[in-house]
Amino acid sequence: MSSAPDAGAATPYGTLPPASPPSERKPLSLPRLADMHARGEKITMLTAYDATFAAMADHAGVECLLVGDSLGMVCQGLPSTVGVTLETMRYHTESVYRGLRRVQGTAWLIADLPFGSYQESREQALRSATVLMQAGAHMVKLEGGGWTTDTVRFLVERGIPVCAHLGLTPQTVHALGGYRVQGRGDEAATLLKDQAHALQDAGAAMLVLEMVPASLAAELTAALEQCATIGIGAGRGTAGQVLVLHDMLGMNLGRMPKFVRNFMAGAPSIAEAFQAYVRAVKDGSFPDDRLHAW
Ligand code: KIV
């Protein structure tokens, strides 16, 4: 890792916010996140793909940063996340990690295992997860239920914290037939609940629930005591919320998904948009189930 200038030092390419003294900041960790879940304190998460945004989001108090493979769409201009490679994920994870280090950031750093980097075998998943952990991730995320349970257990047993992802799983968008709400109807809801419980039992400490009915997400959140649910289009009843950075800053080239709020609207700066997001998730005013959920 190359040496970095002092936190907050002006640079020709933008000034990072000054870090608050390390003594005032406590790094996020699995026990701290579990404690927040147990106490019902909402967990805030945003995607981050580069050093500056990572440092700014951390500074605003965002607790978890996800280097999502959504970067394929918002940074690389790909039509879906399917084309994102492990090398690209490593590059962006390192960038985010450096941004956090530079401001002595405390955020919990999660990196997506991209399509094709874990489906072949548990061993392939371990090799891919190792690349991302060595780039600075604290946890890896992988999509799907059922067959992934065994992989999650394999990684967790080897000391790699895992975030699972159910509901709309964008890497399988072609199999799902589009970006549609998942878990609707008794059969689909039962399958999703069974998969979520199996993932918790396998050791997944977090579970992203994407585009699932709010009632189902709330029911799962109450039932999964050892696994904090993080919702995106899953209503206000989850343990935490995540949004794609570009979406919540109103930077979307297509149609804004229903579950997004543009936090730049009315905010005088990006830093204040991040703060507004943190406040709204913490006080439960975002998401609003009448506007952002199914
Ligand atoms: O890739 C991503 O950004 C994600 C979030 C939408 C949860 O998986």
JSON list of C-alpha atoms in Angstrom, two decimals, residues 24 31 41-42 66 70 72 78 104 109 118 129 171 180 200 220 243 253:
[
{"chain": "A", "resi": 24, "resn": "GLU", "atom": "CA", "xyz": [-13.90, 9.47, 19.21]},
{"chain": "A", "resi": 31, "resn": "PRO", "atom": "CA", "xyz": [-20.05, -7.85, 17.46]},
{"chain": "A", "resi": 41, "resn": "GLU", "atom": "CA", "xyz": [-30.64, 0.47, 16.13]},
{"chain": "A", "resi": 42, "resn": "LYS", "atom": "CA", "xyz": [-30.87, 0.79, 12.35]},
{"chain": "A", "resi": 66, "resn": "LEU", "atom": "CA", "xyz": [-20.48, -2.09, 0.16]},
{"chain": "A", "resi": 70, "resn": "SER", "atom": "CA", "xyz": [-23.40, -2.57, -9.24]},
{"chain": "A", "resi": 72, "resn": "GLY", "atom": "CA", "xyz": [-20.44, -2.63, -13.43]},
{"chain": "A", "resi": 78, "resn": "LEU", "atom": "CA", "xyz": [-22.30, -2.50, -18.47]},
{"chain": "A", "resi": 104, "resn": "GLN", "atom": "CA", "xyz": [-8.87, 6.66, 9.78]},
{"chain": "A", "resi": 109, "resn": "LEU", "atom": "CA", "xyz": [-16.15, -2.83, 4.43]},
{"chain": "A", "resi": 118, "resn": "TYR", "atom": "CA", "xyz": [-17.95, -18.49, -6.51]},
{"chain": "A", "resi": 129, "resn": "ALA", "atom": "CA", "xyz": [-12.95, -14.23, -1.18]},
{"chain": "A", "resi": 171, "resn": "GLN", "atom": "CA", "xyz": [-26.41, -11.57, -11.11]},
{"chain": "A", "resi": 180, "resn": "ARG", "atom": "CA", "xyz": [-38.91, -7.82, -10.47]},
{"chain": "A", "resi": 200, "resn": "GLN", "atom": "CA", "xyz": [-28.23, -17.81, 9.10]},
{"chain": "A", "resi": 220, "resn": "LEU", "atom": "CA", "xyz": [-37.73, -12.33, 8.55]},
{"chain": "A", "resi": 243, "resn": "LEU", "atom": "CA", "xyz": [-28.78, 2.20, -1.42]},
{"chain": "A", "resi": 253, "resn": "LEU", "atom": "CA", "xyz": [-29.08, 7.64, -16.32]}
]
